[in-house]
CSV table of C-alpha atoms in Angstrom, one decimal:
chain,number,residue,atom,x,y,z
M,12,MET,CA,-5.4,-11.1,-52.8
M,13,GLU,CA,-2.6,-13.2,-51.8
M,14,PHE,CA,-2.6,-15.1,-48.5
M,15,PHE,CA,0.3,-15.6,-45.7
M,16,GLY,CA,-0.1,-18.1,-43.3
M,17,HIS,CA,1.5,-19.0,-40.1
M,18,VAL,CA,4.5,-21.4,-40.8
M,19,ILE,CA,4.5,-24.3,-37.8
M,20,ASP,CA,6.6,-27.3,-37.6
M,21,GLY,CA,7.4,-26.8,-41.5
M,22,ALA,CA,3.9,-26.7,-43.2
M,23,GLU,CA,2.0,-23.5,-43.7
M,24,VAL,CA,-1.3,-23.0,-42.1
M,25,LYS,CA,-4.5,-21.2,-41.5
M,26,SER,CA,-5.5,-20.2,-37.9
M,27,ALA,CA,-7.9,-22.9,-36.1
M,28,GLY,CA,-10.7,-20.7,-36.4
M,29,GLY,CA,-9.9,-19.7,-39.8
M,30,GLU,CA,-9.4,-15.9,-38.6
M,31,THR,CA,-7.7,-13.6,-40.4
M,32,PHE,CA,-7.1,-10.0,-40.7
M,33,ALA,CA,-5.7,-7.6,-43.4
M,34,SER,CA,-2.8,-5.9,-44.2
M,35,VAL,CA,-2.9,-2.7,-45.6
M,36,ASP,CA,-0.7,-0.7,-48.5
M,37,PRO,CA,-0.1,2.5,-46.9
M,38,TYR,CA,0.6,4.1,-50.8
M,39,THR,CA,-3.1,3.2,-51.4
M,40,ARG,CA,-4.3,3.0,-48.5
M,41,GLU,CA,-6.3,-0.5,-49.6
M,42,PRO,CA,-6.2,-4.3,-48.2
M,43,TRP,CA,-3.4,-5.9,-50.6
M,44,ALA,CA,-3.1,-9.3,-48.2
M,45,GLU,CA,-5.0,-11.3,-45.9
M,46,VAL,CA,-2.8,-12.6,-43.5
M,47,ALA,CA,-3.8,-15.5,-40.5
M,48,LEU,CA,-4.7,-14.7,-37.3
M,49,GLY,CA,-3.1,-16.8,-34.7
M,50,GLY,CA,-3.1,-16.4,-30.8
M,51,THR,CA,-3.2,-18.5,-27.8
M,52,ALA,CA,-3.9,-22.0,-29.5
M,53,GLU,CA,-1.2,-21.0,-32.7
M,54,VAL,CA,1.5,-19.7,-30.4
M,55,ASP,CA,1.5,-23.3,-28.6
M,56,LEU,CA,1.7,-25.3,-31.2
M,57,ALA,CA,4.4,-23.5,-32.5
M,58,VAL,CA,6.3,-23.3,-29.2
M,59,THR,CA,5.7,-27.1,-29.0
M,60,ALA,CA,7.0,-28.0,-32.5
M,61,ALA,CA,10.3,-25.4,-31.6
M,62,ARG,CA,10.5,-27.2,-28.5
M,63,ARG,CA,10.3,-30.9,-30.2
M,64,ALA,CA,12.9,-29.8,-32.8
M,65,PHE,CA,15.4,-28.8,-30.2
M,66,ASP,CA,14.8,-31.4,-27.9
M,67,GLU,CA,14.7,-34.4,-30.4
M,68,GLY,CA,15.8,-32.9,-33.8
M,69,PRO,CA,18.9,-32.9,-35.5
M,70,TRP,CA,19.2,-28.9,-35.5
M,71,PRO,CA,21.3,-28.3,-32.1
M,72,ARG,CA,23.3,-31.5,-32.7
M,73,MET,CA,24.6,-30.6,-36.0
M,74,GLY,CA,28.3,-29.7,-36.4
M,75,ARG,CA,28.1,-25.7,-36.8
M,76,ALA,CA,29.6,-25.9,-40.2
M,77,GLU,CA,26.6,-27.8,-41.7
M,78,ARG,CA,24.3,-25.4,-40.0
M,79,GLY,CA,25.9,-22.5,-41.2
M,80,ARG,CA,26.1,-24.3,-44.8
M,81,LEU,CA,22.2,-24.1,-44.6
M,82,LEU,CA,22.1,-20.7,-43.2
M,83,HIS,CA,24.4,-19.6,-46.4
M,84,ARG,CA,22.0,-21.6,-48.7
M,85,LEU,CA,18.9,-19.8,-46.8
M,86,ALA,CA,20.9,-16.2,-47.7
M,87,ASP,CA,21.4,-17.4,-51.2
M,88,LEU,CA,17.6,-17.7,-51.4
M,89,ILE,CA,17.0,-14.4,-49.9
M,90,LEU,CA,19.1,-12.9,-52.3
M,91,ALA,CA,17.6,-14.9,-55.7
M,92,ASN,CA,14.1,-13.9,-54.3
M,93,ALA,CA,15.1,-9.9,-53.6
M,94,ASP,CA,12.2,-8.6,-55.9
M,95,LEU,CA,9.5,-10.7,-54.0
M,96,LEU,CA,10.8,-9.8,-50.3
M,97,GLY,CA,11.5,-6.1,-51.1
M,98,LEU,CA,7.9,-5.8,-52.7
M,99,ALA,CA,6.2,-7.1,-49.7
M,100,ASP,CA,8.1,-4.8,-47.0
M,101,THR,CA,7.6,-2.1,-49.5
M,102,ARG,CA,3.6,-3.0,-50.0
M,103,ASP,CA,3.2,-4.1,-46.3
M,104,MET,CA,4.6,-0.7,-44.6
M,105,GLY,CA,5.7,1.8,-47.5
M,106,LYS,CA,9.5,1.7,-47.7
M,107,PRO,CA,10.4,3.1,-50.9
M,108,ILE,CA,11.6,-0.1,-52.9
M,109,THR,CA,15.2,1.2,-53.6
M,110,GLN,CA,15.2,0.9,-49.9
M,111,SER,CA,13.7,-2.5,-49.4
M,112,ARG,CA,15.4,-4.4,-52.0
M,113,GLY,CA,18.2,-2.6,-51.9
M,114,ASN,CA,19.4,-2.4,-48.6
M,115,ASP,CA,17.4,-4.4,-46.6
M,116,VAL,CA,17.1,-7.4,-48.4
M,117,PRO,CA,21.1,-7.7,-48.8
M,118,ARG,CA,21.4,-6.7,-44.9
M,119,ALA,CA,19.3,-9.8,-44.0
M,120,ALA,CA,21.5,-12.2,-46.3
M,121,ASP,CA,24.5,-10.8,-45.0
M,122,ASN,CA,22.9,-11.4,-41.0
M,123,PHE,CA,22.4,-15.0,-41.8
M,124,ARG,CA,26.1,-15.0,-43.5
M,125,PHE,CA,27.6,-13.4,-40.8
M,126,PHE,CA,26.2,-15.1,-38.0
M,127,ALA,CA,26.8,-18.3,-40.0
M,128,ASP,CA,30.6,-17.6,-40.0
M,129,HIS,CA,30.9,-16.3,-36.5
M,130,ALA,CA,29.5,-19.4,-34.9
M,131,ARG,CA,31.8,-21.6,-36.7
M,132,LEU,CA,34.9,-19.5,-36.3
M,133,THR,CA,34.6,-18.0,-33.0
M,134,PRO,CA,36.8,-19.7,-30.3
M,135,ALA,CA,35.9,-20.3,-26.5
M,136,GLU,CA,38.4,-19.6,-23.6
M,137,THR,CA,41.0,-22.1,-22.5
M,138,LEU,CA,42.0,-21.4,-19.1
M,139,PRO,CA,45.0,-23.6,-17.5
M,140,MET,CA,45.4,-23.6,-13.9
M,141,ASP,CA,48.4,-23.3,-11.7
M,142,SER,CA,46.8,-25.9,-9.4
M,143,GLY,CA,46.6,-28.9,-11.7
M,144,HIS,CA,43.6,-28.6,-13.2
M,145,HIS,CA,42.2,-27.3,-16.7
M,146,ALA,CA,39.2,-25.1,-17.6
M,147,TYR,CA,37.6,-24.5,-20.7
M,148,THR,CA,33.9,-22.5,-21.6
M,149,ARG,CA,31.0,-24.7,-24.1
M,150,TYR,CA,28.6,-22.1,-25.7
M,151,ASP,CA,25.3,-24.5,-25.9
M,152,PRO,CA,22.4,-23.8,-27.5
M,153,VAL,CA,19.7,-22.7,-24.8
M,154,GLY,CA,16.0,-24.0,-26.3
M,155,VAL,CA,13.5,-22.1,-27.8
M,156,ALA,CA,13.9,-18.3,-28.8
M,157,ALA,CA,11.1,-15.8,-28.9
M,158,ALA,CA,11.7,-13.4,-31.6
M,159,VAL,CA,9.1,-10.1,-31.6
M,160,ALA,CA,9.9,-8.2,-34.7
M,161,PRO,CA,9.1,-4.4,-35.1
M,162,TRP,CA,7.3,-3.4,-38.5
M,163,ASN,CA,10.1,-0.1,-39.8
M,164,PHE,CA,12.7,-2.6,-41.1
M,165,PRO,CA,10.7,-5.9,-40.8
M,166,LEU,CA,12.8,-8.2,-43.1
M,167,MET,CA,16.2,-7.1,-41.8
M,168,LEU,CA,15.1,-6.9,-38.1
M,169,GLU,CA,13.9,-10.3,-38.0
M,170,THR,CA,16.8,-11.7,-39.5
M,171,TRP,CA,18.8,-9.9,-36.7
M,172,LYS,CA,17.1,-12.2,-34.4
M,173,ILE,CA,17.0,-14.8,-36.1
M,174,ALA,CA,20.1,-15.5,-37.5
M,175,PRO,CA,22.3,-15.7,-34.5
M,176,ALA,CA,19.8,-17.8,-32.1
M,177,LEU,CA,19.7,-20.0,-35.1
M,178,ALA,CA,23.6,-20.0,-35.5
M,179,TRP,CA,24.2,-21.4,-32.1
M,180,GLY,CA,21.6,-24.1,-32.2
M,181,ASN,CA,18.6,-23.0,-30.7
M,182,THR,CA,14.8,-23.0,-32.6
M,183,VAL,CA,12.6,-19.8,-32.9
M,184,VAL,CA,8.9,-18.8,-33.1
M,185,LEU,CA,8.9,-15.1,-34.6
M,186,LYS,CA,6.1,-13.0,-34.3
M,187,PRO,CA,6.3,-10.1,-36.8
M,188,ALA,CA,4.5,-7.0,-36.5
M,189,GLU,CA,0.9,-7.3,-37.6
M,190,ASP,CA,1.5,-4.0,-40.2
M,191,THR,CA,4.3,-6.0,-41.5
M,192,PRO,CA,3.5,-10.1,-42.0
M,193,ALA,CA,4.5,-11.1,-45.4
M,194,SER,CA,7.8,-10.8,-45.4
M,195,ALA,CA,8.2,-13.1,-42.1
M,196,THR,CA,6.0,-15.6,-44.2
M,197,ILE,CA,8.2,-15.8,-47.0
M,198,LEU,CA,11.5,-16.0,-45.4
M,199,ALA,CA,9.8,-19.3,-43.9
M,200,ARG,CA,8.7,-20.8,-46.6
M,201,LEU,CA,12.8,-20.2,-47.8
M,202,ALA,CA,14.0,-21.5,-44.9
M,203,LEU,CA,12.0,-24.8,-45.7
M,204,GLU,CA,13.5,-24.9,-49.1
M,205,ALA,CA,16.9,-24.2,-47.9
M,206,GLY,CA,16.8,-27.5,-46.1
M,207,LEU,CA,16.1,-25.7,-42.1
M,208,PRO,CA,14.3,-28.9,-40.5
M,209,PRO,CA,10.4,-28.6,-39.5
M,210,GLY,CA,10.2,-26.6,-36.4
M,211,VAL,CA,13.2,-25.3,-36.4
M,212,LEU,CA,12.0,-21.5,-37.7
M,213,ASN,CA,8.3,-21.2,-36.8
M,214,VAL,CA,6.0,-17.7,-37.7
M,215,VAL,CA,3.1,-17.2,-35.8
M,216,HIS,CA,1.2,-13.8,-37.0
M,217,GLY,CA,-1.1,-11.8,-34.7
M,218,TYR,CA,-1.4,-8.9,-32.6
M,219,GLY,CA,0.2,-8.0,-29.3
M,220,PRO,CA,-1.8,-7.7,-26.1
M,221,ASP,CA,-4.4,-10.3,-26.1
M,222,SER,CA,-3.3,-11.8,-29.0
M,223,ALA,CA,-0.1,-13.9,-30.2
M,224,GLY,CA,2.4,-11.4,-28.8
M,225,GLN,CA,1.8,-11.7,-25.4
M,226,ALA,CA,0.7,-15.7,-25.6
M,227,LEU,CA,4.2,-16.0,-26.9
M,228,THR,CA,6.2,-13.5,-24.2
M,229,GLU,CA,4.3,-15.4,-21.6
M,230,HIS,CA,4.5,-19.0,-22.6
M,231,PRO,CA,6.2,-20.8,-20.2
M,232,GLY,CA,8.1,-23.1,-22.8
M,233,ILE,CA,10.1,-20.1,-23.9
M,234,ASP,CA,14.1,-20.0,-22.8
M,235,ARG,CA,14.8,-16.1,-24.4
M,236,ILE,CA,13.0,-13.5,-26.0
M,237,THR,CA,14.5,-10.8,-28.2
M,238,PHE,CA,12.0,-7.7,-28.7
M,239,THR,CA,12.4,-4.7,-30.8
M,240,GLY,CA,9.7,-1.8,-30.5
M,241,GLU,CA,8.5,0.9,-28.3
M,242,SER,CA,9.7,1.5,-25.0
M,243,ALA,CA,6.3,0.7,-23.3
M,244,THR,CA,5.8,-2.7,-24.7
M,245,GLY,CA,9.7,-3.3,-23.8
M,246,ARG,CA,8.3,-2.8,-19.9
M,247,VAL,CA,5.3,-5.3,-20.1
M,248,ILE,CA,7.7,-7.9,-22.0
M,249,SER,CA,10.2,-8.0,-19.4
M,250,ALA,CA,7.5,-8.0,-16.6
M,251,ALA,CA,5.8,-11.1,-18.4
M,252,ALA,CA,9.6,-12.5,-18.8
M,253,ALA,CA,10.5,-11.9,-15.2
M,254,ARG,CA,7.7,-14.3,-14.2
M,255,HIS,CA,9.5,-17.4,-15.8
M,256,LEU,CA,13.0,-15.5,-15.0
M,257,VAL,CA,13.6,-15.5,-19.2
M,258,PRO,CA,16.6,-13.4,-20.3
M,259,VAL,CA,15.4,-10.6,-22.4
M,260,SER,CA,17.2,-8.4,-24.9
M,261,LEU,CA,15.1,-5.1,-25.7
M,262,GLU,CA,15.8,-2.4,-28.6
M,263,LEU,CA,13.5,0.0,-27.8
M,264,GLY,CA,13.0,3.6,-28.6
M,265,GLY,CA,15.3,6.5,-29.5
M,266,LYS,CA,15.3,10.1,-29.7
M,267,GLY,CA,18.7,10.6,-31.0
M,268,ALA,CA,21.0,13.8,-31.1
M,269,ASN,CA,22.8,14.7,-34.2
M,270,ALA,CA,26.2,17.7,-33.7
M,271,VAL,CA,27.4,19.6,-36.5
M,272,PHE,CA,30.3,21.4,-35.1
M,273,ALA,CA,31.6,25.0,-37.3
M,274,ASP,CA,34.9,22.8,-38.6
M,275,ALA,CA,32.4,19.9,-40.1
M,276,ASP,CA,32.7,19.1,-43.6
M,277,LEU,CA,29.5,20.9,-44.3
M,278,GLY,CA,28.4,19.0,-47.9
M,279,ASN,CA,29.3,15.5,-45.5
M,280,ALA,CA,27.3,16.8,-42.3
M,281,VAL,CA,24.0,18.0,-44.7
M,282,SER,CA,24.3,14.5,-46.6
M,283,TRP,CA,24.5,12.5,-43.4
M,284,SER,CA,21.9,14.4,-41.7
M,285,ILE,CA,19.2,14.1,-44.3
M,286,ARG,CA,19.6,10.5,-44.4
M,287,ALA,CA,19.8,10.2,-40.6
M,288,ILE,CA,16.3,11.7,-40.1
M,289,PHE,CA,14.4,11.1,-43.5
M,290,THR,CA,15.5,7.5,-44.6
M,291,ASN,CA,12.3,5.4,-44.3
M,292,ALA,CA,10.4,8.5,-43.8
M,293,GLY,CA,11.6,8.9,-40.2
M,294,GLN,CA,10.5,5.7,-39.1
M,295,VAL,CA,13.9,4.8,-37.8
M,296,CYS,CA,14.5,4.2,-33.9
M,297,LEU,CA,18.0,5.5,-34.7
M,298,ALA,CA,16.8,8.5,-36.5
M,299,GLY,CA,18.8,11.7,-36.0
M,300,SER,CA,15.7,13.9,-34.9
M,301,ARG,CA,17.3,16.6,-32.5
M,302,LEU,CA,19.7,18.5,-34.9
M,303,TYR,CA,22.4,20.7,-33.3
M,304,VAL,CA,24.4,22.8,-35.3
M,305,GLN,CA,26.9,25.2,-34.1
M,306,ARG,CA,26.0,29.0,-34.1
M,307,PRO,CA,28.6,30.4,-36.9
M,308,ILE,CA,27.4,27.7,-39.4
M,309,PHE,CA,23.8,27.7,-38.3
M,310,GLU,CA,22.6,29.7,-41.1
M,311,GLU,CA,24.1,28.5,-43.7
M,312,PHE,CA,23.9,24.3,-42.8
M,313,LEU,CA,20.3,25.3,-42.3
M,314,ALA,CA,19.7,26.7,-45.9
M,315,ARG,CA,21.2,23.9,-47.2
M,316,PHE,CA,19.6,21.0,-45.2
M,317,THR,CA,16.3,22.7,-45.6
M,318,ALA,CA,16.7,22.6,-49.6
M,319,ALA,CA,18.1,19.5,-49.6
M,320,ALA,CA,15.0,18.0,-47.7
M,321,GLU,CA,12.6,20.1,-49.8
M,322,ALA,CA,14.3,18.3,-53.1
M,323,MET,CA,13.3,14.7,-52.3
M,324,ARG,CA,10.7,13.3,-54.3
M,325,LEU,CA,7.6,11.8,-52.4
M,326,GLY,CA,5.8,9.0,-54.4
M,327,ASP,CA,4.7,5.7,-54.8
M,328,PRO,CA,7.0,3.6,-53.1
M,329,LYS,CA,7.0,1.0,-55.9
M,330,LEU,CA,8.6,3.5,-58.2
M,331,GLU,CA,12.2,3.4,-58.4
M,332,SER,CA,12.4,7.2,-58.3
M,333,THR,CA,10.6,7.7,-55.1
M,334,GLU,CA,13.0,8.8,-52.2
M,335,LEU,CA,10.3,8.8,-49.5
M,336,GLY,CA,6.9,6.9,-48.8
M,337,PRO,CA,3.7,7.3,-46.5
M,338,LEU,CA,3.8,6.3,-42.7
M,339,ALA,CA,3.3,2.9,-42.2
M,340,SER,CA,-0.5,2.7,-41.1
M,341,GLU,CA,-3.1,5.3,-40.2
M,342,THR,CA,-2.7,4.9,-37.0
M,343,HIS,CA,0.9,6.0,-37.0
M,344,HIS,CA,-0.3,8.7,-39.5
M,345,ARG,CA,-2.6,10.4,-37.2
M,346,LYS,CA,0.0,10.1,-34.2
M,347,VAL,CA,2.6,11.8,-36.3
M,348,ARG,CA,0.3,14.4,-37.8
M,349,GLY,CA,-0.4,15.6,-34.2
M,350,TYR,CA,3.3,16.5,-33.6
M,351,VAL,CA,3.3,18.3,-36.9
M,352,GLU,CA,0.1,20.5,-36.0
M,353,SER,CA,1.1,21.1,-32.5
M,354,VAL,CA,4.6,22.5,-33.4
M,355,ALA,CA,3.4,26.3,-32.6
M,356,ASP,CA,1.4,25.2,-29.4
M,357,GLU,CA,5.2,23.8,-28.1
M,358,GLY,CA,7.0,27.3,-28.8
M,359,GLY,CA,8.2,26.1,-32.3
M,360,THR,CA,7.9,27.2,-35.9
M,361,VAL,CA,7.3,25.0,-39.0
M,362,HIS,CA,10.3,26.1,-41.0
M,363,SER,CA,9.5,23.8,-43.9
M,364,GLY,CA,7.7,20.8,-44.6
M,365,GLY,CA,4.3,19.6,-42.9
M,366,LEU,CA,1.4,17.3,-44.1
M,367,GLY,CA,0.9,15.6,-47.4
M,368,ASP,CA,-1.5,14.2,-49.4
M,369,GLY,CA,-3.0,10.6,-48.2
M,370,TRP,CA,-0.5,9.2,-45.0
M,371,PHE,CA,2.2,11.6,-46.4
M,372,VAL,CA,4.3,13.7,-44.2
M,373,ARG,CA,6.4,16.0,-46.2
M,374,PRO,CA,10.4,16.4,-44.7
M,375,THR,CA,9.4,19.0,-42.0
M,376,VAL,CA,12.2,21.0,-40.3
M,377,ILE,CA,11.3,22.7,-37.0
M,378,THR,CA,13.1,25.4,-35.5
M,379,GLY,CA,12.6,27.6,-32.4
M,380,MET,CA,11.3,24.6,-30.7
M,381,PRO,CA,12.4,25.0,-26.8
M,382,ALA,CA,14.4,22.3,-24.9
M,383,THR,CA,11.4,21.5,-22.9
M,384,GLY,CA,9.1,20.9,-25.9
M,385,ARG,CA,7.7,17.8,-27.0
M,386,HIS,CA,9.0,17.2,-30.1
M,387,GLN,CA,12.5,17.6,-28.5
M,388,ARG,CA,11.9,14.8,-26.0
M,389,GLU,CA,9.3,12.2,-27.5
M,390,GLU,CA,10.2,9.8,-30.2
M,391,ILE,CA,8.1,11.2,-32.8
M,392,PHE,CA,9.3,8.1,-35.4
M,393,GLY,CA,8.3,10.2,-38.6
M,394,PRO,CA,10.3,12.6,-41.0
M,395,VAL,CA,10.4,15.6,-38.8
M,396,VAL,CA,13.5,17.2,-37.2
M,397,THR,CA,13.8,20.1,-34.6
M,398,VAL,CA,17.6,22.2,-35.6
M,399,THR,CA,18.6,24.2,-32.6
M,400,PRO,CA,21.7,26.4,-32.7
M,401,PHE,CA,24.4,25.8,-29.7
M,402,ASP,CA,27.7,27.6,-29.1
M,403,THR,CA,30.2,25.3,-26.7
M,404,GLU,CA,31.0,22.1,-26.5
M,405,ASP,CA,29.7,21.3,-23.3
M,406,GLU,CA,26.6,23.0,-23.7
M,407,VAL,CA,25.7,20.6,-26.9
M,408,VAL,CA,26.8,17.5,-24.7
M,409,ALA,CA,24.6,18.3,-22.0
M,410,LEU,CA,21.4,18.8,-24.8
M,411,MET,CA,22.5,15.5,-26.5
M,412,ASN,CA,22.3,13.9,-22.9
M,413,GLY,CA,19.2,15.6,-22.1
M,414,THR,CA,16.8,12.4,-22.9
M,415,ARG,CA,15.5,9.5,-21.0
M,416,TYR,CA,17.0,7.6,-24.3
M,417,GLY,CA,20.1,6.3,-24.9
M,418,LEU,CA,20.3,4.5,-28.3
M,419,ASN,CA,22.6,6.3,-30.4
M,420,ALA,CA,24.0,9.6,-31.3
M,421,MET,CA,26.0,11.5,-34.1
M,422,LEU,CA,28.5,14.1,-34.4
M,423,PHE,CA,30.0,16.0,-37.3
M,424,THR,CA,33.8,17.5,-36.8
M,425,GLU,CA,37.2,17.4,-38.5
M,426,ASN,CA,38.8,18.0,-35.4
M,427,LEU,CA,39.9,14.2,-33.9
M,428,SER,CA,40.5,15.1,-30.5
M,429,ARG,CA,37.0,16.6,-30.3
M,430,ALA,CA,35.5,13.4,-31.8
M,431,HIS,CA,37.1,11.1,-29.1
M,432,ARG,CA,36.2,13.5,-26.2
M,433,VAL,CA,32.7,14.0,-27.2
M,434,SER,CA,32.0,10.7,-27.8
M,435,ALA,CA,33.1,9.2,-24.3
M,436,ARG,CA,31.2,11.8,-22.8
M,437,LEU,CA,27.8,10.9,-24.6
M,438,ARG,CA,25.3,8.7,-23.3
M,439,ALA,CA,24.6,6.6,-26.2
M,440,GLY,CA,25.0,2.5,-27.2
M,441,THR,CA,26.3,3.8,-30.6
M,442,VAL,CA,28.0,6.9,-31.9
M,443,TRP,CA,28.8,7.7,-35.4
M,444,VAL,CA,31.3,10.3,-36.1
M,445,ASN,CA,30.8,12.0,-39.8
M,446,CYS,CA,28.2,9.4,-40.8
M,447,PHE,CA,25.6,7.4,-40.0
M,448,PHE,CA,23.8,4.0,-39.7
M,449,ILE,CA,27.4,2.2,-40.5
M,450,ARG,CA,27.2,-1.1,-38.8
M,451,ASP,CA,29.9,-4.1,-38.3
M,452,LEU,CA,27.9,-6.8,-37.1
M,453,ARG,CA,30.6,-7.8,-34.5
M,454,ALA,CA,30.0,-4.4,-32.7
M,455,PRO,CA,27.6,-4.4,-29.7
M,456,PHE,CA,24.1,-3.1,-30.4
M,457,GLY,CA,21.6,-1.8,-28.0
M,458,GLY,CA,21.0,1.2,-26.1
M,459,ALA,CA,20.4,2.9,-22.2
M,460,GLY,CA,18.0,4.0,-20.5
M,461,ASP,CA,14.5,3.8,-22.1
M,462,SER,CA,16.3,2.6,-25.3
M,463,GLY,CA,16.3,-1.0,-24.0
M,464,VAL,CA,18.0,-3.8,-22.2
M,465,GLY,CA,21.0,-5.8,-23.1
M,466,ARG,CA,23.4,-6.0,-26.6
M,467,GLU,CA,23.6,-7.8,-29.4
M,468,GLY,CA,25.9,-8.6,-32.3
M,469,GLY,CA,29.1,-10.9,-32.5
M,470,THR,CA,29.7,-12.2,-29.2
M,471,PHE,CA,27.4,-10.1,-27.3
M,472,SER,CA,24.9,-12.2,-29.3
M,473,ARG,CA,26.6,-15.4,-28.5
M,474,GLU,CA,26.2,-14.8,-24.8
M,475,PHE,CA,22.8,-13.9,-25.4
M,476,PHE,CA,21.9,-17.2,-27.3
M,477,THR,CA,23.9,-19.8,-25.4
M,478,GLU,CA,24.6,-21.1,-22.0
M,479,PRO,CA,28.0,-20.6,-21.2
M,480,LYS,CA,29.1,-23.3,-19.3
M,481,ALA,CA,32.6,-23.9,-17.4
M,482,VAL,CA,34.2,-27.3,-17.2
M,483,VAL,CA,37.0,-28.1,-14.6
M,484,MET,CA,39.1,-30.7,-15.3
M,485,GLN,CA,41.9,-32.0,-13.1
M,486,ILE,CA,44.8,-33.0,-15.1
M,487,SER,CA,47.4,-34.1,-12.8
């Protein structure tokens, strides 16, 4: 059985008391790795190391070009170890290898490359003044950033947090999700191989409440907290951060709505809508789990959508042929299973799909679910979609906005005016038109309501991971 330790101050270490926990392969439902179990002591060591690396080490004092060179080197190593990293995430959470290795690993490398270049190339403001003064802005690193990552896109979302923090000269303590610890340790090993100084990137494994997660987010030595995960956990972290007046960036839950208008390219809409809900077995905060289809095309769309869902290949996520793997854990499978088993009680009908063997849930299509049903209101986080007809644009906008979440939405139409008009009316951090999950790392990413606080990406990440400083000089 493989072992994954904490990485603190440039060394991979066990917990002080030797405590460990198992990482379970969701396909075999058997432990495949042993992981160091950290707590307050390990967090203290990691924060101390990160603080020392920031206060005394070379990292924040390097030129941005030199930091960028090391981050590009790390990106090279990520790609060179794509098989290792992809398999780690697949074995940890059941993601098909074609997604973990083919999508998440390249995206992780791209995150480092983008933010390395963004920090080097993005100009600051110069502000000539009529009073005989000159003002300019500096963007200096803030110190130690705490990054708490989720289990559904382990490597990719870890790097989305780590890369901008490091690029702007901060040091980091990462707490990966307990269900998906392996790729975080591998990433930290590669960071040391790339030449990042000790203490710049630290990893502490453990659980959330009364464990490493709570100790990290409550630690007085932290200067920023970036978290992706459940809305309830985000509230707890926000309260902890408030006690130390620490800024937080929270990317939380979602209940994505997807509207298909009668004039849409039907083949394109079906293809993207399948990806929007069934990628990663629906374990995506951006998942298009509420699908609204205009009535004139409802029956045809539903038939084509259902056929595409039923054609998906379930199986061992380590096989190239698998399109949908098991859910990530027994606990999560129990949650999603509860939603599948309660469809009739909520007034809906399972049109296709249902429970599979082990921790599998087949691509499940629900029809007839009322707007007040739990399946329309709550984040299921599995391969379960409700499909509902609508008549008018005003009606579907109201339905799409009828949620406490506001992370993302999709719409499919060939009418350019409608695309702009509806996009403007939707309460969501991202709106995709005729596509899904296409990202430009310069664009803001985040949500409203229960979907979070703040935005990251491009200059938005710069604002979060730096302390903008105005310098005003008299010149005459």
